[in-house]
Amino acid sequence: MHLRPKDAGLPVLARLAATVDPLSEAASGLAPLARLVHEELNAEVCVALVPRPLDDYPLKRWRRSVFVSGRRGEAPAAVFARLKTRHTLTVALIAPPSWLVSAHSSEQDLDNIRAVDAVLKPDMALASHGGGRGGSENAATGLHLELQRTDGAGGVHLDSSSESSCGNADTRVMRNLGFWSMPACPGTFQLSLAPGASNDTFELVRGSPGSMEDVEVTSFTLANLPLKVRVRPGRQESDLASKTLGTAKRRSRWKRASTRHLNAVAAGNATAGGKVAEAQVEALPTIHVFSLASGHMYERLLSIMVMSVRNHTRAVFAVTAGLFVFTTLLPQLEADMEGVTFHLVSFKWPSWLNPQQEKQRLIWAYKILFLATGMFLIQVAGISFRFWESGYWQSHLGPSPYHISALFVVDLLEFRRQSVGDELRATYNQLTRDPGSLANLDQDLPNYAQHSIPIFSLPQEWLWCESWCSQPTKHLAKAIDLCQNPLTKEPKIAMARRVIPEWEGYHRRVLALQAGAVEAVQQVNSEAAAGRRQEL
């Protein structure tokens, strides 16, 4: 394919030559780029198509590139006009590394679609860099950083009452390349060490070449922000870990405490008549549950799970939901369930980690790789998650069992003290060089690494699954996993109605809440549209 300059009377600002396989992913991105360069830069474009022999049909994704147009009244949009397929599709946005993007408006499930209109918008920019010690590139692992507004605009923590966080943020420095990142809205911020162990052990090297403590966010594209720190006189670097996480291993104590705590939660400390003494409830610590829900169906499943737990325990618990899920439904859920609070968090995939293209694998990776760094409130000390016997695993595991990751509990203080997250991310980067490895990513990775990162096995009754467990043990189950039977492939909702007697009541309750949330959003949109018409 050869495109001569669009206007022979104007200078040629660029020449583009490429050799590409027409059925590769690179080709789908090259075509709109070549057109843009040809039209905007009066470029000469020459593309040679060199197909490769095929073992399998390579195109499993359809892409559209969106560029800002100079035409008035024409908003940038991606349109899949001639896409005809019987397959169920999912929508994903490939955004610049410094963008945090969420679905702003869509009546349909973006993970279960045939044809849909949706609006996505960038919520925040990402401030990030490595944390260096003194003049070196050594990472100050575990350093607690804060990003605080200095322009007087204030802000709130991201929760159910706000669509995005435009206030302060905090994070910890990873051992991997000294990486850290925090979301920020447009405004001016100051990057500093958080009060406590970090500020007591380290100090900023202010004014050092390349160091940046004052951050001005004026676009969604931010340069890396260098930050130099040094150990304070009279302190040692090890003081940070000892003051934050302690010096002794917590494993044996955690096993005993977590078992007692989970049993108390399951029992609800119930007294006669099913009521719980007020003093007993106050004595129970807050249960922090983290879940990644992708798509409308899984948001509904998560809502039902929360209702079920709320019905069977009186302990206060907090739900942290990742990747901006069900924001319109949260006010209804919080009003409907006393003692439950919701937090929304977001975290952008670091550029130095091997990427994941498939959305399901990306969610699995988020769930296991960023437990103690990006996905939780810093002050949380423990978190509960909803989530063989032959060949490779038999030889690799030996006597150790292969654990299912649908339910697991993490002591985040011990997790951070041993830098488990850093070790998991390094192991992940090593294994994913082979695209065939880590088929079930969130399970395979911790099971592979359990020789160096031991796993404490929860009793079997904590997770019952019809595909793998016997019916006589069902009455002992504290949690039921709707894992798909590979022989029948029964849909989850149909399975839930059949397997869980109380499901239908929860389901009707969530549907009613969703209907109320949609009506509320439609009312707000209608009032906003009326206001715009009045202004015109």
PDB file of C-alpha atoms in Angstrom, residues 20 52 152 380:
ATOM      1  CA  VAL A  20       3.343  -5.762   8.974  1.00  0.00           C
ATOM      2  CA  ARG A  52       2.489 -15.376   8.236  1.00  0.00           C
ATOM      3  CA  GLY A 152      -7.202  24.874  48.982  1.00  0.00           C
ATOM      4  CA  VAL A 380      -5.953  -2.137  57.148  1.00  0.00           C
TER       5      VAL A 380
END
